[in-house]
Coordinates of C-alpha atoms in Angstrom, one line a residue:
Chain A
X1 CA -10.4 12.9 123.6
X2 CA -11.1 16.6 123.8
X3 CA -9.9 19.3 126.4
X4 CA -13.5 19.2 127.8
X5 CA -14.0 15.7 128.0
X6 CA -10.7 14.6 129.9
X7 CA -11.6 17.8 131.9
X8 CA -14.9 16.4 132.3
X9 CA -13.4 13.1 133.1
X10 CA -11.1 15.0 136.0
X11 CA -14.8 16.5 137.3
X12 CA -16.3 13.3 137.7
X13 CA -13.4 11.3 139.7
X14 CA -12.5 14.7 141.5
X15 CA -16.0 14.6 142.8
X16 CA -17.2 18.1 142.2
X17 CA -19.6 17.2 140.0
X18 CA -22.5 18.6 141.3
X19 CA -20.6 22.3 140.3
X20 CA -21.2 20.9 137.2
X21 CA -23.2 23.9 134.3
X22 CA -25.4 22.0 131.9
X23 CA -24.0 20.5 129.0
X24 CA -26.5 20.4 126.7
X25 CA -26.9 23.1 124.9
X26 CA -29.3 21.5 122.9
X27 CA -32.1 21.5 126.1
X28 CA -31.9 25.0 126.3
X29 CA -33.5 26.3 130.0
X30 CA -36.6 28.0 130.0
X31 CA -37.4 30.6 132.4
X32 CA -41.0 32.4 132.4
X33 CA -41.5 35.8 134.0
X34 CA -45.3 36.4 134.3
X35 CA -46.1 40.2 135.2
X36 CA -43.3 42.9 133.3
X37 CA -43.4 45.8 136.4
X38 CA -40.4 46.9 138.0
X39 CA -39.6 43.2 139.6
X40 CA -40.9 41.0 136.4
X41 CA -39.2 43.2 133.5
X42 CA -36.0 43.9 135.8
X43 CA -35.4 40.0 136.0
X44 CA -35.9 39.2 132.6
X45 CA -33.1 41.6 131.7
X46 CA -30.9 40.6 134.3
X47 CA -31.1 36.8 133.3
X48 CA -30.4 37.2 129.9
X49 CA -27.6 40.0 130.8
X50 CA -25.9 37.1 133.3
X51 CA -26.8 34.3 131.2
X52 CA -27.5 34.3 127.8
X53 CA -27.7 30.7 126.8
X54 CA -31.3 30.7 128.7
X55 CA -34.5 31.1 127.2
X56 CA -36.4 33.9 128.9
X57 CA -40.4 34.5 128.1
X58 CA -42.3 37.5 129.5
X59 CA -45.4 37.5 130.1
X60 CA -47.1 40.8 130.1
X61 CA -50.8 41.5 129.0
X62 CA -50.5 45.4 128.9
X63 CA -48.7 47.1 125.8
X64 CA -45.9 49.6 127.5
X65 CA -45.3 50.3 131.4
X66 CA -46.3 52.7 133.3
X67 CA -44.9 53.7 136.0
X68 CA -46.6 54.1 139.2
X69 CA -43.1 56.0 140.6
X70 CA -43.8 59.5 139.4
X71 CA -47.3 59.0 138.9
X72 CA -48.1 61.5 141.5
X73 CA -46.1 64.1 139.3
X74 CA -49.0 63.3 136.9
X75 CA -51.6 64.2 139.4
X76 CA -50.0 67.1 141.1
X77 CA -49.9 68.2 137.1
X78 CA -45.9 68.8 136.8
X79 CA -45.0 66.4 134.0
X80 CA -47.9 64.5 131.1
X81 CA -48.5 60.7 130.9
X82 CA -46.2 60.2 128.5
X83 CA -43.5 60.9 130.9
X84 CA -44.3 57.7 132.7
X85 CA -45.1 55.4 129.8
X86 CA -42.3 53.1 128.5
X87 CA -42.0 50.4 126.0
X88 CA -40.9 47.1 126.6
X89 CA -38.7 47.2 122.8
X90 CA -35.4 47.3 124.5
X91 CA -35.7 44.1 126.6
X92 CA -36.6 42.3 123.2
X93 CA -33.9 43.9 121.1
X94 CA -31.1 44.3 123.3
X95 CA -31.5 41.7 125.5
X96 CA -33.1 39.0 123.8
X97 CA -36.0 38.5 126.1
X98 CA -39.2 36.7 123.8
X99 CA -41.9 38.9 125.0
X100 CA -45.2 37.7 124.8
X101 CA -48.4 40.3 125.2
X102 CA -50.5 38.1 127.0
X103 CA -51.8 37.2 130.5
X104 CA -51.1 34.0 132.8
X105 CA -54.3 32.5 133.3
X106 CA -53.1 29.6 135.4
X107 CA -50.3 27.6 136.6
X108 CA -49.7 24.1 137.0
X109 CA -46.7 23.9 139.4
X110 CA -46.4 19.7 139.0
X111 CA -46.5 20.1 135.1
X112 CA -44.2 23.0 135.4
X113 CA -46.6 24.7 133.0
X114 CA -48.6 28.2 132.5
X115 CA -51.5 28.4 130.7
X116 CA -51.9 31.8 128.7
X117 CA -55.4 33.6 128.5
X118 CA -55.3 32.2 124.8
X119 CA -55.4 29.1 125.8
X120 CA -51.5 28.1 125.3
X121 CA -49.2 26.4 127.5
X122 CA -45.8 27.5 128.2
X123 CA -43.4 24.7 130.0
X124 CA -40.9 26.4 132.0
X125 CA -37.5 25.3 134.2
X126 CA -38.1 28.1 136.5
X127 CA -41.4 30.4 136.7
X128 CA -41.0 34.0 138.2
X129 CA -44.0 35.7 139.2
X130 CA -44.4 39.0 139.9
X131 CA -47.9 40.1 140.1
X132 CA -47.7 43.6 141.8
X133 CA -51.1 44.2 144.1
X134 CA -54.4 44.0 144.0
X135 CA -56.8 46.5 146.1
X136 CA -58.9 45.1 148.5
X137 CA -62.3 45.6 147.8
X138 CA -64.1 44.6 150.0
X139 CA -62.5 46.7 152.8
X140 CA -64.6 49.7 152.5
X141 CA -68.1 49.7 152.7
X142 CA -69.6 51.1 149.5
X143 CA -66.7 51.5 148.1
X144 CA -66.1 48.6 145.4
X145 CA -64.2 48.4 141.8
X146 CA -67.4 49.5 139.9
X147 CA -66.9 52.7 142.0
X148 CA -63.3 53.6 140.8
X149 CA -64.5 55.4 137.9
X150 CA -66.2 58.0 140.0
X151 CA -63.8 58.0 143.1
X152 CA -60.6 56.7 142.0
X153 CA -57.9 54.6 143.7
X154 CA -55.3 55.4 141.2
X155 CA -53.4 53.4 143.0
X156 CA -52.6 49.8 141.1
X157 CA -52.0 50.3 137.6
X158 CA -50.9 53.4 136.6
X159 CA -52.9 55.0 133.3
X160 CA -56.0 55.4 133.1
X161 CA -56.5 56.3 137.0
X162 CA -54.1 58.5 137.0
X163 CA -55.7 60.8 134.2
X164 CA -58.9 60.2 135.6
X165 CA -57.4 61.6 139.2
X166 CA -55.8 64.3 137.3
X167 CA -58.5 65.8 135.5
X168 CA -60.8 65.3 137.9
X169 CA -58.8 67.7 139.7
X170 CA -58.5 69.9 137.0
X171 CA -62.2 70.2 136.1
X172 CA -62.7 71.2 140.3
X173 CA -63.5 74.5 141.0
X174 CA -61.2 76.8 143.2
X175 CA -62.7 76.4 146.6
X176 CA -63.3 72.4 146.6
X177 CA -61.7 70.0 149.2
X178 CA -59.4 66.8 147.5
X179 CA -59.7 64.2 150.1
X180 CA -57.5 60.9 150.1
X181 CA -58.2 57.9 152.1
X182 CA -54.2 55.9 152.9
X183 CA -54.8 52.5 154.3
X184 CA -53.1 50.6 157.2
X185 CA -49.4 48.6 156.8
X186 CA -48.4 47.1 154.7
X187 CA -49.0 48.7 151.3
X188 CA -47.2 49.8 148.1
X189 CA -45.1 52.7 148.6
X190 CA -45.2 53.8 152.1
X191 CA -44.6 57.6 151.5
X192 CA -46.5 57.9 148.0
X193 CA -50.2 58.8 149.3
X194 CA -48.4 62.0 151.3
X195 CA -46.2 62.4 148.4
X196 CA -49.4 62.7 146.4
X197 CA -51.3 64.7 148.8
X198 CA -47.9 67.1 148.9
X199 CA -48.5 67.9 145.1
X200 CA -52.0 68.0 145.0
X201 CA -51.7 70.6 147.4
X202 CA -49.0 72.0 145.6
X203 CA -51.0 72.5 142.4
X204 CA -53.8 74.3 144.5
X205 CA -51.4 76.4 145.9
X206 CA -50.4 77.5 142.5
X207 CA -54.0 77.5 140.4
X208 CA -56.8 77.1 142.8
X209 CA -55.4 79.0 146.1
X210 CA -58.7 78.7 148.1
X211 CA -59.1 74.9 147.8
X212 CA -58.1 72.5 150.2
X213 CA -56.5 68.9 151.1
X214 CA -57.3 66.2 153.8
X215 CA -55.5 63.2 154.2
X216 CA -57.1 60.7 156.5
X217 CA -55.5 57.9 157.6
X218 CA -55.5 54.4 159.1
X219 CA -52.7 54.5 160.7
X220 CA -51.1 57.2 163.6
X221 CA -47.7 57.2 162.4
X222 CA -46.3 58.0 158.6
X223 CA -43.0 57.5 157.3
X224 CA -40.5 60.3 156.8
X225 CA -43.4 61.9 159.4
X226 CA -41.2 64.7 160.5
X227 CA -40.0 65.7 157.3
X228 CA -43.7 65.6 155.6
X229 CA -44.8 67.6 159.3
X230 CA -42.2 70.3 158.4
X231 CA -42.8 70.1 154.7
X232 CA -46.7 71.1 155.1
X233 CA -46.5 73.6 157.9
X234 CA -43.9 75.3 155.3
X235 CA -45.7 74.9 152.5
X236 CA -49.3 74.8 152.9
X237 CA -49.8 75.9 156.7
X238 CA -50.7 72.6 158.2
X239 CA -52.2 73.3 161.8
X240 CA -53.1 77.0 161.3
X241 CA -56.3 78.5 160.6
X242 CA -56.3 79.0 157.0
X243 CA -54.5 75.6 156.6
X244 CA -54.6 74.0 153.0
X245 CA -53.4 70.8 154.1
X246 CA -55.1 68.6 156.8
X247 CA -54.1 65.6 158.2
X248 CA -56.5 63.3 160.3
X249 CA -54.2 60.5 161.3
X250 CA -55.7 57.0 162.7
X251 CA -57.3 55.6 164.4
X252 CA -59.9 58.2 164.0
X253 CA -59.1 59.0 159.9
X254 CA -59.4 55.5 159.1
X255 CA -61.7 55.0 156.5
X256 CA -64.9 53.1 157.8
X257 CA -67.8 53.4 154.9
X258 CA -67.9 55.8 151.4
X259 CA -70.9 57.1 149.8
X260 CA -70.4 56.9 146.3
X261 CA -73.0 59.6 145.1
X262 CA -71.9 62.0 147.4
X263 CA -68.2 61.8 147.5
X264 CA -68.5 61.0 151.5
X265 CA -66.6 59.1 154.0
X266 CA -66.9 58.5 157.4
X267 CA -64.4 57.3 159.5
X268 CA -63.1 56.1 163.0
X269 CA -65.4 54.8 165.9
X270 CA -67.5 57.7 165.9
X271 CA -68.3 58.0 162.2
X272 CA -66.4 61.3 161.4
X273 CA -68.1 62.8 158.1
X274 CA -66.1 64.3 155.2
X275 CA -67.5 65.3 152.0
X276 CA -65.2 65.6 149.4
X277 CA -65.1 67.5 145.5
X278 CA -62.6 65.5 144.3
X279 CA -61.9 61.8 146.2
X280 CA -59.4 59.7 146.4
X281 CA -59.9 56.0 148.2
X282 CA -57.0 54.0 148.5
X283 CA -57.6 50.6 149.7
X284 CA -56.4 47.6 151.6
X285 CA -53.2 46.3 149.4
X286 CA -52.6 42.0 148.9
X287 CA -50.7 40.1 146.6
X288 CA -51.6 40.2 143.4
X289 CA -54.6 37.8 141.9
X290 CA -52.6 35.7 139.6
X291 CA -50.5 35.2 143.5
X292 CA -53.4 34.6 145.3
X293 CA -55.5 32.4 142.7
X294 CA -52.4 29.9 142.4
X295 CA -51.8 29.4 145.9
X296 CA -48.9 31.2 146.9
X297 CA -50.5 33.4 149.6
X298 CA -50.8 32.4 152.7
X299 CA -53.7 33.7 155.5
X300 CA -51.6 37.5 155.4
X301 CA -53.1 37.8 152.1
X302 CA -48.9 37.8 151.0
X303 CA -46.6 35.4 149.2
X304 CA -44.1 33.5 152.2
X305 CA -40.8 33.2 150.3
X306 CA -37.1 31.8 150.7
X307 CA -35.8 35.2 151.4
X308 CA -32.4 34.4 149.3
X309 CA -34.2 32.7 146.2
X310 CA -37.4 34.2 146.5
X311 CA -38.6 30.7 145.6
X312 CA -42.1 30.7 147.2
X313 CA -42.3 28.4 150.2
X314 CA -45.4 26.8 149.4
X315 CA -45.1 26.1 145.5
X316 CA -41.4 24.8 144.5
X317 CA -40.2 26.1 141.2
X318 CA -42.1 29.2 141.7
X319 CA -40.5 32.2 143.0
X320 CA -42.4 35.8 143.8
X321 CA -40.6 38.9 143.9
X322 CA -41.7 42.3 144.2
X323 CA -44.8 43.7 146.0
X324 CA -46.7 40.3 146.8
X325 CA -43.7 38.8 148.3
X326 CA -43.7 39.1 151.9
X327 CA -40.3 40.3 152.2
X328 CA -41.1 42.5 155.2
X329 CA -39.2 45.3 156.8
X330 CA -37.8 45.8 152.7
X331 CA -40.6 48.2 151.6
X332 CA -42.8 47.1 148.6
X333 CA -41.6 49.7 146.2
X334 CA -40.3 50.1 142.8
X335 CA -36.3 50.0 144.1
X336 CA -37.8 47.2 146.5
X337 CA -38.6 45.1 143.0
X338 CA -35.6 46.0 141.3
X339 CA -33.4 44.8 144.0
X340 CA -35.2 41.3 144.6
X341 CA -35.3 40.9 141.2
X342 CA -31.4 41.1 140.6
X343 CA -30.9 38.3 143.5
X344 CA -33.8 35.8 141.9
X345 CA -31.9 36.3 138.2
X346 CA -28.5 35.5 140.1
X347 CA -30.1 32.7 141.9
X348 CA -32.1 31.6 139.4
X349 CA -29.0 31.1 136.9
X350 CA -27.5 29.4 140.0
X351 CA -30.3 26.8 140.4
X352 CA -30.6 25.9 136.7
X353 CA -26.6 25.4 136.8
X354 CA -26.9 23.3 140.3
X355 CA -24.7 25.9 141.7
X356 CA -23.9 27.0 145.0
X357 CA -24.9 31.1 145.4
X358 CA -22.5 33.5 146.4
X359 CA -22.4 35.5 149.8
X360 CA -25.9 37.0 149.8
X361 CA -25.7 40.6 149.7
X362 CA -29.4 41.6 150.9
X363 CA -31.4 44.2 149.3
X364 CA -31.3 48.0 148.6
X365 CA -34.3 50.4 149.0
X366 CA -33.9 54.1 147.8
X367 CA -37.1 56.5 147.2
X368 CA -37.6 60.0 146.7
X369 CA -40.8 62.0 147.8
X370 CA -41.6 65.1 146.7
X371 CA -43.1 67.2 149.1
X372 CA -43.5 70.4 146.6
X373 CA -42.5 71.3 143.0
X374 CA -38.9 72.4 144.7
X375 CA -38.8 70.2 147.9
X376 CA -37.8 66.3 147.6
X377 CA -36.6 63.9 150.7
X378 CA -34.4 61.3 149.9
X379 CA -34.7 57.6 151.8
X380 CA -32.0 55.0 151.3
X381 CA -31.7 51.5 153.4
X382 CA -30.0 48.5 153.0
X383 CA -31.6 44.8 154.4
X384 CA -29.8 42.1 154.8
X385 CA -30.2 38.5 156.2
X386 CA -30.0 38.2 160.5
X387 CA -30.9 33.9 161.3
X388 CA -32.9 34.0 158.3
X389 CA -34.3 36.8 159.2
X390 CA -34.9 40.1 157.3
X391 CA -33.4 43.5 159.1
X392 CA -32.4 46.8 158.2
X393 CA -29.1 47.8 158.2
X394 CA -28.1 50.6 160.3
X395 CA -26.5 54.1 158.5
X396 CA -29.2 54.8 156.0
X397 CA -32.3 56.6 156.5
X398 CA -33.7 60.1 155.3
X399 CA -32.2 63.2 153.8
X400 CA -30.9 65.6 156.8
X401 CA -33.0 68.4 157.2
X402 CA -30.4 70.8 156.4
X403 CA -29.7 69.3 153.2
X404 CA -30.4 70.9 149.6
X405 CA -33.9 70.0 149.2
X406 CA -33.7 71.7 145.6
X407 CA -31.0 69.5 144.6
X408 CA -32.6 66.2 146.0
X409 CA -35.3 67.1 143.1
X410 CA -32.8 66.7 140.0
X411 CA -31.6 64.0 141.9
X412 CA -35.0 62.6 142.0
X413 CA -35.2 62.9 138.7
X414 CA -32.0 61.5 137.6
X415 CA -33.3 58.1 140.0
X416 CA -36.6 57.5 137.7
X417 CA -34.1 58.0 134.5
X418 CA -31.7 54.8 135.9
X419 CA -34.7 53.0 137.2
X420 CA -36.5 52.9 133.8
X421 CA -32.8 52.2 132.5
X422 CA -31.8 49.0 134.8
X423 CA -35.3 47.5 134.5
X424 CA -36.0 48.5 130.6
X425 CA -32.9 49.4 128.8
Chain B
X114 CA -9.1 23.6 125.8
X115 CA -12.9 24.8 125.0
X116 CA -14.7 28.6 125.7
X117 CA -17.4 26.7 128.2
X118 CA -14.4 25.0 129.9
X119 CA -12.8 27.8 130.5
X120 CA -16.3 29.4 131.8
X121 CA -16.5 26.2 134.2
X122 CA -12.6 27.1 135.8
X123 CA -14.0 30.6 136.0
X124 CA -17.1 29.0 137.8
X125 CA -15.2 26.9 140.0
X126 CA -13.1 29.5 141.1
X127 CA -15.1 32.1 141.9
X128 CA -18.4 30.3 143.1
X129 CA -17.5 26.8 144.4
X130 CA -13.9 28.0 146.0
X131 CA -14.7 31.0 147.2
X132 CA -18.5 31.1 148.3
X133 CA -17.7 32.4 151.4
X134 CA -16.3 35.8 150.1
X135 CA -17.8 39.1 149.1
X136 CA -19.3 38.8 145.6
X137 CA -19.1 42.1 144.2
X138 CA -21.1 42.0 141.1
X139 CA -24.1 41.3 143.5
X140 CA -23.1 44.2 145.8
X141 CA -22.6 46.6 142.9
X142 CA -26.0 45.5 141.8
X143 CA -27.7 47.0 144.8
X144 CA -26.0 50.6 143.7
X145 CA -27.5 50.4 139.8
X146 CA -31.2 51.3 140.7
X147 CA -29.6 54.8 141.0
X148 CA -26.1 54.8 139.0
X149 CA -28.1 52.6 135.9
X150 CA -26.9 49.3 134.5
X151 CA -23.0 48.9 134.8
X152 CA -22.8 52.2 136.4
X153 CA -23.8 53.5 133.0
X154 CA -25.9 56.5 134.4
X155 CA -28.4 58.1 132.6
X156 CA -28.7 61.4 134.5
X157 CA -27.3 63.6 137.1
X158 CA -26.1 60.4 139.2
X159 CA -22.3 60.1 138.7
X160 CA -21.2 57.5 136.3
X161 CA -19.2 54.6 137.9
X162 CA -18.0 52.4 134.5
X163 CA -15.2 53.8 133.0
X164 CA -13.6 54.9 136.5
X165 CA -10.5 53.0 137.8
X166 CA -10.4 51.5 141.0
X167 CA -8.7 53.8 142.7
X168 CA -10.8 56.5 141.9
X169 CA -14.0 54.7 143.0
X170 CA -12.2 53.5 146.3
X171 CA -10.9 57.1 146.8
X172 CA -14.1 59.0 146.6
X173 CA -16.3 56.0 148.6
X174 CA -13.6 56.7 151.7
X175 CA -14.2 60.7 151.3
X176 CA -18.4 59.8 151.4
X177 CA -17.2 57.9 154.6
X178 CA -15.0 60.3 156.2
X179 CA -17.5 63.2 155.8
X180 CA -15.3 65.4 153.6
X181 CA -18.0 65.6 150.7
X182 CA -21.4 66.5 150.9
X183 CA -23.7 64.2 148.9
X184 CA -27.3 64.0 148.7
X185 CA -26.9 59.8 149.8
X186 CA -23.7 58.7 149.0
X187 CA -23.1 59.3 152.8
X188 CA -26.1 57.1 154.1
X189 CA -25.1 54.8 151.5
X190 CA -21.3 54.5 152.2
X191 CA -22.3 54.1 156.0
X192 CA -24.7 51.0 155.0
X193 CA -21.5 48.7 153.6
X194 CA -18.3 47.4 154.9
X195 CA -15.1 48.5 153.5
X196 CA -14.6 45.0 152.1
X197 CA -18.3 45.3 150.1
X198 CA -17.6 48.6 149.1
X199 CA -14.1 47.6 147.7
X200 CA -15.4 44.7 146.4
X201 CA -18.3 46.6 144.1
X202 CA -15.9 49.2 143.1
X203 CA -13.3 46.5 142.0
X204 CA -16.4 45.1 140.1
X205 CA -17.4 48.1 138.1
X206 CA -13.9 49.0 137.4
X207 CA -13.0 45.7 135.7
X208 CA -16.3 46.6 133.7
X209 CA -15.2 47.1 129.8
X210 CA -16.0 51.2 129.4
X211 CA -16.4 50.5 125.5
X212 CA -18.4 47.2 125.5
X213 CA -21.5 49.2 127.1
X214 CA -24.7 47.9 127.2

């Protein structure tokens, strides 16, 4: 009898069986990631880092990521596309993730299969999805896909919006008004649409002096609102006569109806009218389709999960992680993704060996928003578990105001260098 | 006695015996969004493999104590209990420096 089998043998009449890894290495475990963002591509590396006897297939229909963090840097003109465009070779190299350029068509949660838009099936142990968001359009009257071209969201996917954004605002003559439409909780990014409206104005303010930006909004209250107050009465005169930034906060700068041709919106109860050079609509957020067309949304239009597992609480086997999952106070965001995806791999790995999961850490959140070429705010906050139910922990929070804002924009950039790096590389 | 027997003990100790304790590695894997996998930063973001315990438990108490200015280590430090800190420093110092990733 071998080591292992007596040890075995020990396991059995000891009890603790159920601790027991799988033996057979011949029925290797298959785990399929569908979506390779910040939460998809981040788990995929992390269970093959933590696990390497598992089988790990992503699915991922687009060629190379990019990045909707720094995006804006795009469109306010301080760094080029290819700045924000990474390849997924590293995952397949170094960590031995089978990588398959594809979409998920469908999934078939009693067969434990996925159906590719080839045609395929994949069988899986455990199926991860994470589908990122899709815009709601039918929030905004006249104001539907086929109209993104024109007015762009540049909001879900970053690429071809962005550039579209970008030289849209390029091609404007000095003098034109860039409006931007931010909807109401919850969406991607919390701070990114004032972020973006920061360095659009910040490019005027360099190359097109006598232009102007208006932010209206859904919602009365922004995050960081006292820092991006400060920011844009510093910056770009916000509240003065000669003001370059405007800000029309809801209910009243809520978005109501667009017309296309034109580049108007109207907004609030009393049908406020802005005409715009250069738009910029960004819807309603939900879960992403392949989330909502498989039935793991509920009426919120988000995915209810096992906050611990993120295994979704109406499909078993299937867990969601990043900006679909309703994972509320944690902030759908890039670090948001990263984080979740780190405690699905670890529990993931855990399920598959029919172990029992360490002390549950909670989740981390950090972001950066720049509020000029020179001028970044930090946020950093930690969630954890309360009764089951998500809170924020007290001590983090924004940058003081004191603090080197200068310094906060290396360190900004030094953040997108690790995130590409723990999610990619 | 086997390498996957071996793995099992290891499993059985840490996870089955001791599931009520701090488990570092997930702690330290909140702090890797910004330092990069393993601590292995790839910018201006301090490093964190390579460093012994001590050092990582040395400059997490001055964060704490307010005697160094960081742009979040502060808001960070003041997030985590001493024992989670400890614990995710003891975890990236037992990390092998030269077996990077």
């Amino acid at each position: 009898m071998t080591d292992r089998r007596a040890f075995l043998k020990w396991l059995s009449a000891s009890g603790l069986a159920a601790c027991a890894p799988p033996l057979r290495a011949s029925s290797q475990a298959h785990v399929v990631v569908a979506g390779g963002g910040f939460g998809g591509a981040t788990a995929a590396k992390y269970l093959r880092k933590f696990n390497p006897a598992l089988k790990v297939t992503l699915v991922e229909p687009r060629k190379e990521l990019i990045t909707c963090p720094f995006s804006n840097w795009v469109i306010g003109g301080l760094r080029n596309i290819d700045f924000i465009t990474h390849s997924y070779d590293k995952l397949v190299k170094h960590w031995g993730v089978r990588l398959l350029q594809d979409r998920v068509a469908g999934i078939d949660a009693e067969k434990k299969t996925v159906r590719l838009g080839g045609g395929d099936l994949l069988r899986y142990d455990r199926l991860i999805v994470s589908p990122g968001i899709e815009l709601d359009f039918d929030a905004i009257e006249g104001y539907g896909a086929g109209d993104s071209e024109a007015i762009p969201h540049a909001y879900q996917a970053a690429g071809e919006q962005t550039l579209n954004l970008r030289r849209q605002l390029e091609s404007m003559s000095d003098g034109g008004v860039f409006v931007i439409s931010v909807p109401l909780n919850p969406y991607r990014c919390p701070a990114a649409p004032y972020e973006r409206a920061s360095l659009v104005a910040n490019y005027f303010k360099r190359h097109k002096p006598r232009s102007k930006v208006i932010i209206l909004d859904a919602k009365s209250r922004i995050p960081e609102q006292a820092h991006f107050y400060r920011g844009w009465q510093e910056f770009y005169r916000l509240g003065e006569k000669d003001a370059m930034l405007e800000f029309v906060p809801g209910p009243d700068g809520a978005a109501v109806s667009v017309d296309a041709k034109t580049r108007t919106v109207l907004t609030g109860e009393w049908e406020e009218k802005h005409k715009a050079d250069v738009l910029n609509i960004i819807p309603p957020n939900k879960a992403g389709k392949l989330a909502s067309s498989n039935g793991l949304t509920d009426d919120s239009g988000w995915c209810p999960v096992n906050p611990v597992t993120s295994e979704s609480m109406l499909i078993p086997g299937v867990h969601v992680i990043g900006d679909s999952a309703d994972m509320s106070p944690l902030p759908k965001s890039a670090y948001g993704a990263n984080s979740q995806a780190k405690n699905c791999a670890l529990a993931v790995i855990d399920l598959l060996q029919g172990r029992s999961p360490p002390e549950f850490p909670g989740w981390m959140n950090t972001c950066y928003s720049m509020l000029s070429d020179h001028h970044a705010v930090s946020i950093m906050r930690r969630y954890k578990l309360d009764n089951g139910k998500i809170i924020s922990v007290k001590g983090g929070g924004a940058s003081p105001y004191d603090t080197d804002h200068a310094r906060e924009v290396s360190y900004a950039i030094s953040w997108y260098r690790n995130m590409i790096y723990d999610t990619l590389g | 006695m086997s390498a996957r027997t071996l793995l099992f003990i290891a499993c059985l100790l840490t996870t089955c015996a001791h599931a009520a304790e701090v488990d570092g590695r997930s702690i330290a894997l909140q702090c890797t969004g910004c330092h990069g996998t393993d601590g292995n930063s790839q910018g201006k973001t301090p490093e964190l493999i390579g460093k012994a315990y001590d050092q990582l438990a040395r400059e997490l108490k001055k964060f704490g104590a307010g005697r160094k200015h960081p742009t979040m280590m502060d808001r960070v430090v003041r997030s985590y209990t001493w024992a989670e800190l400890k614990a995710a420093a003891e975890y990236f110092a037992s990390l092998d420096e030269f077996a990077r990733d």
